[in-house]
PDB file of C-alpha atoms in Angstrom:
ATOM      1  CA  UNK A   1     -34.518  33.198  37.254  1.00  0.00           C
ATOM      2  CA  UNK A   2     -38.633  33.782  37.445  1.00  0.00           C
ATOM      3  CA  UNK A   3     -37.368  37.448  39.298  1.00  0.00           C
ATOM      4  CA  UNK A   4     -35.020  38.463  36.591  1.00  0.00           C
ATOM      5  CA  UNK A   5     -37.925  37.778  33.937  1.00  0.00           C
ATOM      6  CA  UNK A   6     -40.491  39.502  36.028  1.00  0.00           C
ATOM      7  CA  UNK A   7     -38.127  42.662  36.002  1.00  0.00           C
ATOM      8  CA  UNK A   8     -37.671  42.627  32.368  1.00  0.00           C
ATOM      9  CA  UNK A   9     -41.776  42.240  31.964  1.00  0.00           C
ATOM     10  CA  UNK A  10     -41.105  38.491  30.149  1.00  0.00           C
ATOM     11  CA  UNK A  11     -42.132  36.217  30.032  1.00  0.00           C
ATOM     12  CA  UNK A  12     -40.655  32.798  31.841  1.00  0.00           C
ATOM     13  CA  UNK A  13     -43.597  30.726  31.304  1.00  0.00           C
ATOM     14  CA  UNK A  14     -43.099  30.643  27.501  1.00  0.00           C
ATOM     15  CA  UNK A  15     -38.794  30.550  27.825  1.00  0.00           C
ATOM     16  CA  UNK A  16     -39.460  27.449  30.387  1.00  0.00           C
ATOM     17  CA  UNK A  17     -42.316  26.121  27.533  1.00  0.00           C
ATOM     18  CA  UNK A  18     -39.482  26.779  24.255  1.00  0.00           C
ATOM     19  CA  UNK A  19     -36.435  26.379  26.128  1.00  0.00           C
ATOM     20  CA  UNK A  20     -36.687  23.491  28.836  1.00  0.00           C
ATOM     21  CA  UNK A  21     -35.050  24.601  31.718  1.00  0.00           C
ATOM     22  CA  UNK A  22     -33.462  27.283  34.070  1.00  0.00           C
ATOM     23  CA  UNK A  23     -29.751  25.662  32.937  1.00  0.00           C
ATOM     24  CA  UNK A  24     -30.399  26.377  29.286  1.00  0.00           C
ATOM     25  CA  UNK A  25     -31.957  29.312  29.811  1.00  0.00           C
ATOM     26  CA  UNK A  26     -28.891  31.113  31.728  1.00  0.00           C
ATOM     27  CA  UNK A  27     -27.057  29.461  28.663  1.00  0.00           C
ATOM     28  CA  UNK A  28     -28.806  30.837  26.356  1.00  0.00           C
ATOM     29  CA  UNK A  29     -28.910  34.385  28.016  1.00  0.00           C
ATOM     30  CA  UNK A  30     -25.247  34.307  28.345  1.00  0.00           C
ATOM     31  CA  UNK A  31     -24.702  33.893  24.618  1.00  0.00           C
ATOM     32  CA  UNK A  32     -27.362  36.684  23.952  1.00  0.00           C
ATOM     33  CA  UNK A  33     -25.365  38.552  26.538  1.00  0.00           C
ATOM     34  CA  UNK A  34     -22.361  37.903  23.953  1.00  0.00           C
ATOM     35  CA  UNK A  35     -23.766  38.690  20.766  1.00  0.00           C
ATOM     36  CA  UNK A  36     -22.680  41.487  18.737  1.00  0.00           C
ATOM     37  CA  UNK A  37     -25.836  42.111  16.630  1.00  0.00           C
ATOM     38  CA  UNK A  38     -26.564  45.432  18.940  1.00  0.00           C
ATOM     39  CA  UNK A  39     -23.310  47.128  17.475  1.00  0.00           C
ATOM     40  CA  UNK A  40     -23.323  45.513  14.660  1.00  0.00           C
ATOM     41  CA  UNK A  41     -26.621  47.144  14.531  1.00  0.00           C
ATOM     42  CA  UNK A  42     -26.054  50.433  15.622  1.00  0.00           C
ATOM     43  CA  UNK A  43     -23.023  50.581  13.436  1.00  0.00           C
ATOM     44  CA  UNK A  44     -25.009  49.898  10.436  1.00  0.00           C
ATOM     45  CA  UNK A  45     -27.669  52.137  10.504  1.00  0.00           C
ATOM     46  CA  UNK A  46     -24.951  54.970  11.447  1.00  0.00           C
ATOM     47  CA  UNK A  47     -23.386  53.653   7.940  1.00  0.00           C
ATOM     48  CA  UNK A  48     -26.720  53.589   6.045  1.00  0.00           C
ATOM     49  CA  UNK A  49     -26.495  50.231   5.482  1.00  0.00           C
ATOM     50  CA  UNK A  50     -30.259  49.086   5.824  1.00  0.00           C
ATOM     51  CA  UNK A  51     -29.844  45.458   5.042  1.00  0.00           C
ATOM     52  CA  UNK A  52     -26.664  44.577   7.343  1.00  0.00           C
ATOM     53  CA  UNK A  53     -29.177  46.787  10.221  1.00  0.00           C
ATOM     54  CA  UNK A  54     -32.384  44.527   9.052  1.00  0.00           C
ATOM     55  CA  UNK A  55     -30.107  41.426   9.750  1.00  0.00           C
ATOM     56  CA  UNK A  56     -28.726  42.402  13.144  1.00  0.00           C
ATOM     57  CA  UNK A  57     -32.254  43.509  14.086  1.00  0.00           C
ATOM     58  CA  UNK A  58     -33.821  40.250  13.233  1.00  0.00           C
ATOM     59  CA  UNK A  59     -31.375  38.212  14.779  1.00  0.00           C
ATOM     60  CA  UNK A  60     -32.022  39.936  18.092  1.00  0.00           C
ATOM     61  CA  UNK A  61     -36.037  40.211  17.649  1.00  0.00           C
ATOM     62  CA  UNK A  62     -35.623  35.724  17.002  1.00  0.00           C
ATOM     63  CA  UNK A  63     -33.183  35.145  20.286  1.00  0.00           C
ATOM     64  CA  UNK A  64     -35.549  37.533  22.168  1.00  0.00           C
ATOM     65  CA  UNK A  65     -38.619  35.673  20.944  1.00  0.00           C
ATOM     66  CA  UNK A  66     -36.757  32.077  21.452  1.00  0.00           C
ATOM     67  CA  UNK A  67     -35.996  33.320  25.245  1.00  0.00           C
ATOM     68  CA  UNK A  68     -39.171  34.830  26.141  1.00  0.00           C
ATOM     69  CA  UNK A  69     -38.186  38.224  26.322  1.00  0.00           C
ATOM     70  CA  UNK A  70     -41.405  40.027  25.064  1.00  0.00           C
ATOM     71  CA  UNK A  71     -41.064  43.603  25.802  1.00  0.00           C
ATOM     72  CA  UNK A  72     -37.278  43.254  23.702  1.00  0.00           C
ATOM     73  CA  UNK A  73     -39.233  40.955  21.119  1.00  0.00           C
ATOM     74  CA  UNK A  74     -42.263  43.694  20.424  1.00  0.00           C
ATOM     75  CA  UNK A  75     -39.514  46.544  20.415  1.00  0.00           C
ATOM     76  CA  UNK A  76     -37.348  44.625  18.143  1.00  0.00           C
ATOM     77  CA  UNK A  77     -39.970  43.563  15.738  1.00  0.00           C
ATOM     78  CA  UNK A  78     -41.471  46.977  15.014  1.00  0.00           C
ATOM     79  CA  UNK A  79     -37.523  48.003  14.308  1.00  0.00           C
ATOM     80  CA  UNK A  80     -37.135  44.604  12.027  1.00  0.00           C
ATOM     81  CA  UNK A  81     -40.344  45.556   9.873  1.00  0.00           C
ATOM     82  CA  UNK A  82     -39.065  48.764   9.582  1.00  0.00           C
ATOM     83  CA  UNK A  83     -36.195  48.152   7.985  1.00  0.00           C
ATOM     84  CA  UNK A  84     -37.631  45.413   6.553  1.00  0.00           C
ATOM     85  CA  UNK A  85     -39.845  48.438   4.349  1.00  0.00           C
ATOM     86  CA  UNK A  86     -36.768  50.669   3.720  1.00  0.00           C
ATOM     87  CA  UNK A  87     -38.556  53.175   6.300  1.00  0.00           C
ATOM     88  CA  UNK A  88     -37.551  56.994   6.708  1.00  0.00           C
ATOM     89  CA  UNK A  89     -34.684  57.182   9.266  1.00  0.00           C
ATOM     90  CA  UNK A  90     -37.158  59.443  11.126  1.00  0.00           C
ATOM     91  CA  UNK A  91     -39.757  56.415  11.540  1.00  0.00           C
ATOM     92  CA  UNK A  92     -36.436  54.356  12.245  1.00  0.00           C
ATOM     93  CA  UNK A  93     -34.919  56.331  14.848  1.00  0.00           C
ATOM     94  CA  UNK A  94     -37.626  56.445  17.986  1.00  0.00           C
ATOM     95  CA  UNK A  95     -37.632  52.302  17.510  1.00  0.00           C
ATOM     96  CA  UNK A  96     -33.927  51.859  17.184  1.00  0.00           C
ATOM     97  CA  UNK A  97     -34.411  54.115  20.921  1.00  0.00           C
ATOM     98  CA  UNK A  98     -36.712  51.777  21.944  1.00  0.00           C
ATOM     99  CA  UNK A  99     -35.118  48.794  21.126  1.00  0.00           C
ATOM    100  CA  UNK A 100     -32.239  50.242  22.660  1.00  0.00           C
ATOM    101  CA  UNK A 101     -34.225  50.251  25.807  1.00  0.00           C
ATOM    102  CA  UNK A 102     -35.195  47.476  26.322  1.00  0.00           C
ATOM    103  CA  UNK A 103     -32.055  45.636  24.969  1.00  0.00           C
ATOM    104  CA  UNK A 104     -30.169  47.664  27.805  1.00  0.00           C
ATOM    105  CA  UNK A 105     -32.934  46.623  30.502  1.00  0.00           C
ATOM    106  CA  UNK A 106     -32.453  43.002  29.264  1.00  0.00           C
ATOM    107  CA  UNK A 107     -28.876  42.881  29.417  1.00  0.00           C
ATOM    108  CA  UNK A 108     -28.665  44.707  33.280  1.00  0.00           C
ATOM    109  CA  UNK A 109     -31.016  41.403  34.307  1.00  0.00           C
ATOM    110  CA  UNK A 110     -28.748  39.243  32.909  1.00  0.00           C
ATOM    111  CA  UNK A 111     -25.785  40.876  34.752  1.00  0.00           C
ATOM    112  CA  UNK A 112     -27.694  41.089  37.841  1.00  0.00           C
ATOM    113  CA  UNK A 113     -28.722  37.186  37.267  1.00  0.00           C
ATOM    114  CA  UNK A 114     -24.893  36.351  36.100  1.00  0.00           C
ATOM    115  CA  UNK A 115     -23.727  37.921  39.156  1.00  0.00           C
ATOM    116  CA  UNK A 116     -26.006  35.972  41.866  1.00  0.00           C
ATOM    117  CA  UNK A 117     -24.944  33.260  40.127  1.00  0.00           C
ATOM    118  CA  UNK A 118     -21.421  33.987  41.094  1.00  0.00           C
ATOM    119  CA  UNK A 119     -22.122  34.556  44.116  1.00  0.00           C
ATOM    120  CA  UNK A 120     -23.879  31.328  44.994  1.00  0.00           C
ATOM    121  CA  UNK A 121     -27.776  32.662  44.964  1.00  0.00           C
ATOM    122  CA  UNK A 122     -28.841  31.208  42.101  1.00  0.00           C
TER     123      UNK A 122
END
């Protein structure tokens, strides 16, 4: 578990400190690995609709923050503020790319961590 936040650059001191334990962590990353509020995201701000973006964006800047996940919490935050301030889609574009970014690198840790799981090296 440390590994997997060490390759995203989070930090597992403060998901161990919010979140208890490397059981409810994997939970917890599972149902972030679930969540729609990427597309839901994406789809929005393809649709122009800023507050149903704002929403999706703050959803994933809290479970981000709640797990640790700092480089996916900074990224999302900047986006959440943002959107928050009806920014130009020019402004919102490079951190929806960013976000984007680090959302991916977050979710390829959790498969990687998912699938040692599986396979008995937890």
């Amino acid at each position: 578990m440390e590994h997997c936040y060490e390759e995203m650059g989070a930090d597992y001191a403060e998901a161990i400190r919010r979140i208890g334990s490397d059981e409810r962590i994997r939970k917890y990353l599972g149902i972030l690995r679930r969540d729609d509020s990427m597309d839901i995201l994406r789809r929005a701000l393809l649709e122009g609709d800023v507050d149903t973006a704002f929403r999706a964006a703050h959803t994933i800047k809290d479970s981000a923050l709640n797990l640790g996940l700092s480089p996916l919490t900074d990224s999302s935050s900047r986006l959440t503020e943002a959107l928050r301030s009806k920014a130009s889609s020019e402004t919102i574009a490079p951190l929806l790319e960013e976000t984007e970014r680090a959302y991916g690198k977050t979710i390829a840790c959790i498969d990687k961590l998912s699938s040692r799981v599986e396979g008995g090296q937890a």
